PDB file of C-alpha atoms in Angstrom:
ATOM      1  CA  GLY A 240     191.008  94.776 -65.815  1.00  0.00           C
ATOM      2  CA  ASP A 241     190.289  91.651 -64.993  1.00  0.00           C
ATOM      3  CA  SER A 242     187.254  91.532 -62.510  1.00  0.00           C
ATOM      4  CA  VAL A 243     185.158  88.959 -60.007  1.00  0.00           C
ATOM      5  CA  THR A 244     181.682  89.911 -58.343  1.00  0.00           C
ATOM      6  CA  GLN A 245     180.473  87.083 -55.890  1.00  0.00           C
ATOM      7  CA  MET A 246     176.738  87.379 -54.396  1.00  0.00           C
ATOM      8  CA  GLU A 247     176.357  89.543 -51.409  1.00  0.00           C
ATOM      9  CA  GLY A 248     176.327  88.205 -48.343  1.00  0.00           C
ATOM     10  CA  PRO A 249     175.308  87.427 -45.466  1.00  0.00           C
ATOM     11  CA  VAL A 250     173.818  83.922 -46.324  1.00  0.00           C
ATOM     12  CA  THR A 251     171.957  82.589 -43.403  1.00  0.00           C
ATOM     13  CA  LEU A 252     171.311  78.168 -44.051  1.00  0.00           C
ATOM     14  CA  SER A 253     169.971  75.697 -41.408  1.00  0.00           C
ATOM     15  CA  GLU A 254     172.180  72.751 -41.832  1.00  0.00           C
ATOM     16  CA  GLU A 255     171.121  70.223 -44.723  1.00  0.00           C
ATOM     17  CA  ALA A 256     170.767  73.149 -46.933  1.00  0.00           C
ATOM     18  CA  PHE A 257     171.773  73.451 -50.541  1.00  0.00           C
ATOM     19  CA  LEU A 258     174.065  75.879 -51.045  1.00  0.00           C
ATOM     20  CA  THR A 259     174.728  77.826 -54.095  1.00  0.00           C
ATOM     21  CA  ILE A 260     177.451  80.543 -54.056  1.00  0.00           C
ATOM     22  CA  ASN A 261     177.411  83.024 -57.109  1.00  0.00           C
ATOM     23  CA  CYS A 262     180.569  83.900 -59.040  1.00  0.00           C
ATOM     24  CA  THR A 263     180.877  85.584 -62.439  1.00  0.00           C
ATOM     25  CA  TYR A 264     184.146  86.861 -63.970  1.00  0.00           C
ATOM     26  CA  THR A 265     185.458  89.627 -66.250  1.00  0.00           C
ATOM     27  CA  ALA A 266     188.887  88.786 -67.785  1.00  0.00           C
ATOM     28  CA  THR A 267     191.201  88.937 -71.279  1.00  0.00           C
ATOM     29  CA  GLY A 268     192.680  85.296 -72.021  1.00  0.00           C
ATOM     30  CA  TYR A 269     192.505  82.154 -70.105  1.00  0.00           C
ATOM     31  CA  PRO A 270     192.359  82.654 -65.979  1.00  0.00           C
ATOM     32  CA  SER A 271     192.650  79.829 -63.580  1.00  0.00           C
ATOM     33  CA  LEU A 272     189.404  80.151 -60.947  1.00  0.00           C
ATOM     34  CA  PHE A 273     189.372  79.239 -57.503  1.00  0.00           C
ATOM     35  CA  TRP A 274     187.096  79.078 -54.089  1.00  0.00           C
ATOM     36  CA  TYR A 275     189.086  80.496 -51.330  1.00  0.00           C
ATOM     37  CA  VAL A 276     187.301  79.749 -47.379  1.00  0.00           C
ATOM     38  CA  GLN A 277     188.485  81.870 -44.242  1.00  0.00           C
ATOM     39  CA  TYR A 278     187.470  80.764 -41.083  1.00  0.00           C
ATOM     40  CA  PRO A 279     186.588  83.008 -38.302  1.00  0.00           C
ATOM     41  CA  GLY A 280     189.950  84.133 -37.188  1.00  0.00           C
ATOM     42  CA  GLU A 281     191.849  82.692 -39.649  1.00  0.00           C
ATOM     43  CA  GLY A 282     194.077  82.793 -43.336  1.00  0.00           C
ATOM     44  CA  LEU A 283     193.285  82.190 -45.956  1.00  0.00           C
ATOM     45  CA  GLN A 284     192.793  78.512 -47.588  1.00  0.00           C
ATOM     46  CA  LEU A 285     192.475  77.364 -50.713  1.00  0.00           C
ATOM     47  CA  LEU A 286     188.686  75.268 -51.503  1.00  0.00           C
ATOM     48  CA  LEU A 287     188.714  74.017 -55.102  1.00  0.00           C
ATOM     49  CA  LYS A 288     190.491  75.293 -57.993  1.00  0.00           C
ATOM     50  CA  ALA A 289     189.560  74.813 -62.012  1.00  0.00           C
ATOM     51  CA  THR A 290     192.153  75.392 -64.583  1.00  0.00           C
ATOM     52  CA  LYS A 291     190.336  75.462 -67.544  1.00  0.00           C
ATOM     53  CA  ALA A 292     186.839  75.870 -68.976  1.00  0.00           C
ATOM     54  CA  ASP A 293     184.213  72.991 -67.815  1.00  0.00           C
ATOM     55  CA  ASP A 294     186.828  71.777 -65.438  1.00  0.00           C
ATOM     56  CA  LYS A 295     185.016  70.948 -62.000  1.00  0.00           C
ATOM     57  CA  GLY A 296     186.930  71.757 -58.909  1.00  0.00           C
ATOM     58  CA  SER A 297     185.823  69.994 -55.586  1.00  0.00           C
ATOM     59  CA  ASN A 298     186.823  69.439 -52.333  1.00  0.00           C
ATOM     60  CA  LYS A 299     184.875  68.415 -49.216  1.00  0.00           C
ATOM     61  CA  GLY A 300     181.532  68.437 -50.508  1.00  0.00           C
ATOM     62  CA  PHE A 301     181.555  71.431 -52.420  1.00  0.00           C
ATOM     63  CA  GLU A 302     182.028  71.986 -55.648  1.00  0.00           C
ATOM     64  CA  ALA A 303     182.686  74.593 -58.504  1.00  0.00           C
ATOM     65  CA  THR A 304     182.719  74.286 -62.697  1.00  0.00           C
ATOM     66  CA  TYR A 305     184.331  76.533 -64.512  1.00  0.00           C
ATOM     67  CA  ARG A 306     181.870  78.161 -67.492  1.00  0.00           C
ATOM     68  CA  LYS A 307     183.547  80.156 -70.248  1.00  0.00           C
ATOM     69  CA  GLU A 308     179.980  80.716 -72.020  1.00  0.00           C
ATOM     70  CA  THR A 309     178.677  82.350 -68.910  1.00  0.00           C
ATOM     71  CA  THR A 310     181.926  83.383 -67.221  1.00  0.00           C
ATOM     72  CA  SER A 311     180.872  81.819 -63.884  1.00  0.00           C
ATOM     73  CA  PHE A 312     182.185  79.815 -61.372  1.00  0.00           C
ATOM     74  CA  HIS A 313     179.142  79.218 -58.943  1.00  0.00           C
ATOM     75  CA  LEU A 314     179.990  76.932 -55.468  1.00  0.00           C
ATOM     76  CA  GLU A 315     177.394  74.274 -54.586  1.00  0.00           C
ATOM     77  CA  LYS A 316     177.436  72.393 -51.645  1.00  0.00           C
ATOM     78  CA  GLY A 317     174.299  70.032 -51.201  1.00  0.00           C
ATOM     79  CA  SER A 318     174.051  69.696 -47.591  1.00  0.00           C
ATOM     80  CA  VAL A 319     176.155  72.460 -45.498  1.00  0.00           C
ATOM     81  CA  GLN A 320     176.923  71.680 -41.888  1.00  0.00           C
ATOM     82  CA  VAL A 321     177.359  74.369 -39.116  1.00  0.00           C
ATOM     83  CA  SER A 322     181.297  74.115 -39.462  1.00  0.00           C
ATOM     84  CA  ASP A 323     181.150  75.486 -42.852  1.00  0.00           C
ATOM     85  CA  SER A 324     180.155  78.669 -41.223  1.00  0.00           C
ATOM     86  CA  ALA A 325     183.347  80.786 -42.805  1.00  0.00           C
ATOM     87  CA  VAL A 326     183.364  83.775 -45.417  1.00  0.00           C
ATOM     88  CA  TYR A 327     184.121  82.599 -49.123  1.00  0.00           C
ATOM     89  CA  PHE A 328     185.950  84.057 -51.964  1.00  0.00           C
ATOM     90  CA  CYS A 329     186.031  83.379 -55.195  1.00  0.00           C
ATOM     91  CA  ALA A 330     189.355  84.460 -56.913  1.00  0.00           C
ATOM     92  CA  LEU A 331     190.970  84.622 -60.716  1.00  0.00           C
ATOM     93  CA  SER A 332     194.360  84.061 -61.495  1.00  0.00           C
ATOM     94  CA  GLU A 333     195.481  87.076 -63.764  1.00  0.00           C
ATOM     95  CA  ILE A 334     198.548  86.333 -66.152  1.00  0.00           C
ATOM     96  CA  ALA A 335     201.059  88.918 -67.915  1.00  0.00           C
ATOM     97  CA  GLY A 336     203.289  86.966 -69.199  1.00  0.00           C
ATOM     98  CA  ASN A 337     205.140  85.023 -66.312  1.00  0.00           C
ATOM     99  CA  ASN A 338     203.814  87.306 -63.766  1.00  0.00           C
ATOM    100  CA  ARG A 339     200.202  86.378 -61.781  1.00  0.00           C
ATOM    101  CA  LYS A 340     198.111  87.753 -59.276  1.00  0.00           C
ATOM    102  CA  LEU A 341     194.809  87.338 -58.046  1.00  0.00           C
ATOM    103  CA  ILE A 342     191.476  88.673 -58.149  1.00  0.00           C
ATOM    104  CA  TRP A 343     189.436  88.654 -55.376  1.00  0.00           C
ATOM    105  CA  GLY A 344     185.471  89.208 -54.992  1.00  0.00           C
ATOM    106  CA  LEU A 345     184.469  90.756 -51.985  1.00  0.00           C
ATOM    107  CA  GLY A 346     183.513  87.713 -49.761  1.00  0.00           C
ATOM    108  CA  THR A 347     180.334  85.749 -48.997  1.00  0.00           C
ATOM    109  CA  SER A 348     179.945  85.288 -45.949  1.00  0.00           C
ATOM    110  CA  LEU A 349     177.540  82.315 -44.511  1.00  0.00           C
ATOM    111  CA  ALA A 350     176.299  81.388 -40.991  1.00  0.00           C
ATOM    112  CA  VAL A 351     175.073  77.508 -40.917  1.00  0.00           C
ATOM    113  CA  ASN A 352     172.567  77.264 -37.895  1.00  0.00           C
ATOM    114  CA  PRO A 353     171.789  73.475 -36.231  1.00  0.00           C
TER     115      PRO A 353
ATOM    116  CA  ASP B 174     206.323  71.467 -44.016  1.00  0.00           C
ATOM    117  CA  ALA B 175     205.109  74.024 -41.851  1.00  0.00           C
ATOM    118  CA  GLY B 176     203.572  76.125 -44.986  1.00  0.00           C
ATOM    119  CA  VAL B 177     203.510  79.662 -44.808  1.00  0.00           C
ATOM    120  CA  THR B 178     204.351  81.696 -41.470  1.00  0.00           C
ATOM    121  CA  GLN B 179     203.861  85.433 -40.483  1.00  0.00           C
ATOM    122  CA  SER B 180     205.296  87.051 -38.168  1.00  0.00           C
ATOM    123  CA  PRO B 181     203.970  89.006 -35.662  1.00  0.00           C
ATOM    124  CA  THR B 182     200.397  88.141 -35.379  1.00  0.00           C
ATOM    125  CA  HIS B 183     199.168  91.331 -34.470  1.00  0.00           C
ATOM    126  CA  LEU B 184     200.880  94.683 -34.258  1.00  0.00           C
ATOM    127  CA  ILE B 185     200.151  98.306 -33.002  1.00  0.00           C
ATOM    128  CA  LYS B 186     201.619 101.091 -34.070  1.00  0.00           C
ATOM    129  CA  THR B 187     200.572 104.833 -34.607  1.00  0.00           C
ATOM    130  CA  ARG B 188     200.291 107.341 -37.658  1.00  0.00           C
ATOM    131  CA  GLY B 189     203.764 107.996 -38.976  1.00  0.00           C
ATOM    132  CA  GLN B 190     205.895 105.615 -37.956  1.00  0.00           C
ATOM    133  CA  GLN B 191     206.533 102.555 -40.116  1.00  0.00           C
ATOM    134  CA  VAL B 192     206.236  98.678 -39.522  1.00  0.00           C
ATOM    135  CA  THR B 193     207.984  95.904 -41.250  1.00  0.00           C
ATOM    136  CA  LEU B 194     205.975  92.530 -41.698  1.00  0.00           C
ATOM    137  CA  ARG B 195     207.997  89.418 -42.045  1.00  0.00           C
ATOM    138  CA  CYS B 196     206.812  86.018 -44.292  1.00  0.00           C
ATOM    139  CA  SER B 197     208.545  82.935 -45.085  1.00  0.00           C
ATOM    140  CA  PRO B 198     207.016  81.183 -47.866  1.00  0.00           C
ATOM    141  CA  LYS B 199     205.996  77.214 -47.936  1.00  0.00           C
ATOM    142  CA  SER B 200     209.066  75.188 -48.884  1.00  0.00           C
ATOM    143  CA  GLY B 201     209.719  74.646 -52.484  1.00  0.00           C
ATOM    144  CA  HIS B 202     208.240  77.958 -53.205  1.00  0.00           C
ATOM    145  CA  ASP B 203     209.857  80.521 -54.872  1.00  0.00           C
ATOM    146  CA  THR B 204     207.300  83.486 -55.794  1.00  0.00           C
ATOM    147  CA  VAL B 205     205.832  85.747 -52.356  1.00  0.00           C
ATOM    148  CA  SER B 206     202.590  87.744 -52.936  1.00  0.00           C
ATOM    149  CA  TRP B 207     201.149  90.217 -49.970  1.00  0.00           C
ATOM    150  CA  TYR B 208     197.359  91.777 -49.953  1.00  0.00           C
ATOM    151  CA  GLN B 209     195.756  94.042 -47.811  1.00  0.00           C
ATOM    152  CA  GLN B 210     192.317  92.806 -46.161  1.00  0.00           C
ATOM    153  CA  ALA B 211     190.835  95.324 -44.774  1.00  0.00           C
ATOM    154  CA  LEU B 212     187.809  94.286 -43.100  1.00  0.00           C
ATOM    155  CA  GLY B 213     184.524  92.968 -43.850  1.00  0.00           C
ATOM    156  CA  GLN B 214     187.050  92.788 -48.259  1.00  0.00           C
ATOM    157  CA  GLY B 215     188.679  91.055 -50.140  1.00  0.00           C
ATOM    158  CA  PRO B 216     191.806  91.079 -50.070  1.00  0.00           C
ATOM    159  CA  GLN B 217     193.552  93.590 -52.866  1.00  0.00           C
ATOM    160  CA  PHE B 218     197.278  92.828 -54.334  1.00  0.00           C
ATOM    161  CA  ILE B 219     200.043  94.730 -53.395  1.00  0.00           C
ATOM    162  CA  PHE B 220     203.038  93.475 -54.907  1.00  0.00           C
ATOM    163  CA  GLN B 221     204.786  90.158 -55.855  1.00  0.00           C
ATOM    164  CA  TYR B 222     208.879  88.927 -55.436  1.00  0.00           C
ATOM    165  CA  TYR B 223     210.368  86.686 -57.604  1.00  0.00           C
ATOM    166  CA  GLU B 224     214.243  86.514 -57.484  1.00  0.00           C
ATOM    167  CA  GLU B 225     214.449  89.063 -55.166  1.00  0.00           C
ATOM    168  CA  GLU B 226     212.664  91.589 -57.404  1.00  0.00           C
ATOM    169  CA  GLU B 227     209.572  92.922 -57.612  1.00  0.00           C
ATOM    170  CA  ARG B 228     207.746  91.511 -60.195  1.00  0.00           C
ATOM    171  CA  GLN B 229     204.443  93.119 -60.116  1.00  0.00           C
ATOM    172  CA  ARG B 230     202.485  96.129 -57.962  1.00  0.00           C
ATOM    173  CA  GLY B 231     199.186  96.790 -57.439  1.00  0.00           C
ATOM    174  CA  ASN B 232     197.781 100.006 -56.829  1.00  0.00           C
ATOM    175  CA  PHE B 233     199.436 100.862 -53.386  1.00  0.00           C
ATOM    176  CA  PRO B 234     201.403 104.387 -52.733  1.00  0.00           C
ATOM    177  CA  ASP B 235     205.257 104.001 -52.921  1.00  0.00           C
ATOM    178  CA  ARG B 236     205.112 103.897 -48.879  1.00  0.00           C
ATOM    179  CA  PHE B 237     204.587 100.499 -49.541  1.00  0.00           C
ATOM    180  CA  SER B 238     207.618  98.943 -50.181  1.00  0.00           C
ATOM    181  CA  GLY B 239     208.745  95.361 -49.853  1.00  0.00           C
ATOM    182  CA  HIS B 240     212.238  93.147 -50.127  1.00  0.00           C
ATOM    183  CA  GLN B 241     212.956  89.388 -51.203  1.00  0.00           C
ATOM    184  CA  PHE B 242     215.606  87.457 -49.534  1.00  0.00           C
ATOM    185  CA  PRO B 243     218.448  84.519 -51.152  1.00  0.00           C
ATOM    186  CA  ASN B 244     215.888  82.129 -48.855  1.00  0.00           C
ATOM    187  CA  TYR B 245     213.014  83.315 -50.362  1.00  0.00           C
ATOM    188  CA  SER B 246     211.225  84.974 -47.462  1.00  0.00           C
ATOM    189  CA  SER B 247     210.179  88.665 -47.358  1.00  0.00           C
ATOM    190  CA  GLU B 248     209.476  91.541 -45.667  1.00  0.00           C
ATOM    191  CA  LEU B 249     207.082  93.944 -46.348  1.00  0.00           C
ATOM    192  CA  ASN B 250     207.966  97.881 -45.232  1.00  0.00           C
ATOM    193  CA  VAL B 251     205.195 100.856 -44.648  1.00  0.00           C
ATOM    194  CA  ASN B 252     206.514 103.269 -43.754  1.00  0.00           C
ATOM    195  CA  ALA B 253     204.433 106.943 -42.241  1.00  0.00           C
ATOM    196  CA  LEU B 254     201.625 104.776 -41.215  1.00  0.00           C
ATOM    197  CA  LEU B 255     197.812 106.079 -41.736  1.00  0.00           C
ATOM    198  CA  LEU B 256     194.478 105.403 -39.844  1.00  0.00           C
ATOM    199  CA  GLY B 257     193.088 103.156 -43.061  1.00  0.00           C
ATOM    200  CA  ASP B 258     196.753 101.208 -43.530  1.00  0.00           C
ATOM    201  CA  SER B 259     194.471  99.284 -40.243  1.00  0.00           C
ATOM    202  CA  ALA B 260     193.973  95.789 -42.075  1.00  0.00           C
ATOM    203  CA  LEU B 261     195.326  92.150 -42.314  1.00  0.00           C
ATOM    204  CA  TYR B 262     198.092  91.608 -44.626  1.00  0.00           C
ATOM    205  CA  LEU B 263     198.181  88.523 -45.701  1.00  0.00           C
ATOM    206  CA  CYS B 264     201.222  86.801 -47.300  1.00  0.00           C
ATOM    207  CA  ALA B 265     200.952  83.930 -49.898  1.00  0.00           C
ATOM    208  CA  SER B 266     203.619  81.537 -52.022  1.00  0.00           C
ATOM    209  CA  SER B 267     203.887  79.663 -54.541  1.00  0.00           C
ATOM    210  CA  PHE B 268     206.039  77.832 -57.469  1.00  0.00           C
ATOM    211  CA  ARG B 269     206.400  80.489 -60.114  1.00  0.00           C
ATOM    212  CA  GLY B 270     206.249  76.880 -62.715  1.00  0.00           C
ATOM    213  CA  LEU B 271     203.350  74.988 -64.024  1.00  0.00           C
ATOM    214  CA  ALA B 272     202.819  77.660 -66.495  1.00  0.00           C
ATOM    215  CA  GLY B 273     201.109  79.755 -64.095  1.00  0.00           C
ATOM    216  CA  ARG B 274     198.200  77.366 -63.445  1.00  0.00           C
ATOM    217  CA  ASN B 275     199.251  76.836 -59.040  1.00  0.00           C
ATOM    218  CA  GLU B 276     197.538  78.475 -56.854  1.00  0.00           C
ATOM    219  CA  GLN B 277     198.872  80.518 -53.573  1.00  0.00           C
ATOM    220  CA  PHE B 278     199.461  79.245 -50.512  1.00  0.00           C
ATOM    221  CA  PHE B 279     198.653  81.772 -47.659  1.00  0.00           C
ATOM    222  CA  GLY B 280     199.964  82.371 -44.009  1.00  0.00           C
ATOM    223  CA  PRO B 281     197.190  83.340 -41.388  1.00  0.00           C
ATOM    224  CA  GLY B 282     198.518  87.164 -41.765  1.00  0.00           C
ATOM    225  CA  THR B 283     199.885  90.078 -39.686  1.00  0.00           C
ATOM    226  CA  ARG B 284     197.010  91.945 -38.135  1.00  0.00           C
ATOM    227  CA  LEU B 285     197.735  95.873 -37.965  1.00  0.00           C
ATOM    228  CA  THR B 286     196.379  98.621 -35.938  1.00  0.00           C
ATOM    229  CA  VAL B 287     197.279 101.529 -36.692  1.00  0.00           C
ATOM    230  CA  LEU B 288     195.716 104.350 -34.093  1.00  0.00           C
TER     231      LEU B 288
END
């Protein structure tokens, strides 16, 4: 079945450093891809999404490009802030007929130090 | 718009008991999905409800059951609780249209602790 593989954490960076969190997927068909963020003690929030190959999702300085040839959706940010400290989840939307569910990676914890 | 709401926020039960968790979807959404997130793990899909019927189910035993009401709100029931059922239970809502390309919006979750 479909699956998502994320780089393991925790990732610790200094403020203003460059961030990359790798995500690769296995899917039959053409899933939508998502990055969700979970701040401490909170629920999941959609960070960005891409629905087809070569789409770039972006939000709050974060970007990810849907790469069908490498089955990847890596998350990047040019300059992280302390407030970006959270757990980041890569997910794909598996579609079976009219039903769809999200398949998740294990999450990558990011800690940004001032 | 209140977004997705869940109740209760926290719950403590003992082994063998039964629990009911509740979810109200975002306004305009008609589909509710439930996920279980164990500590330090990614969410695991439990099931999805649309038009008051279970449409898809993940790899969870029959002890996990649900319901969707005409107003699209939903309940998750877990019977015969086990210690391993301790987790954050997340509800997500979405709109079934748009050819499956729209995202799911999540509630804050219910933290269930089984002692």
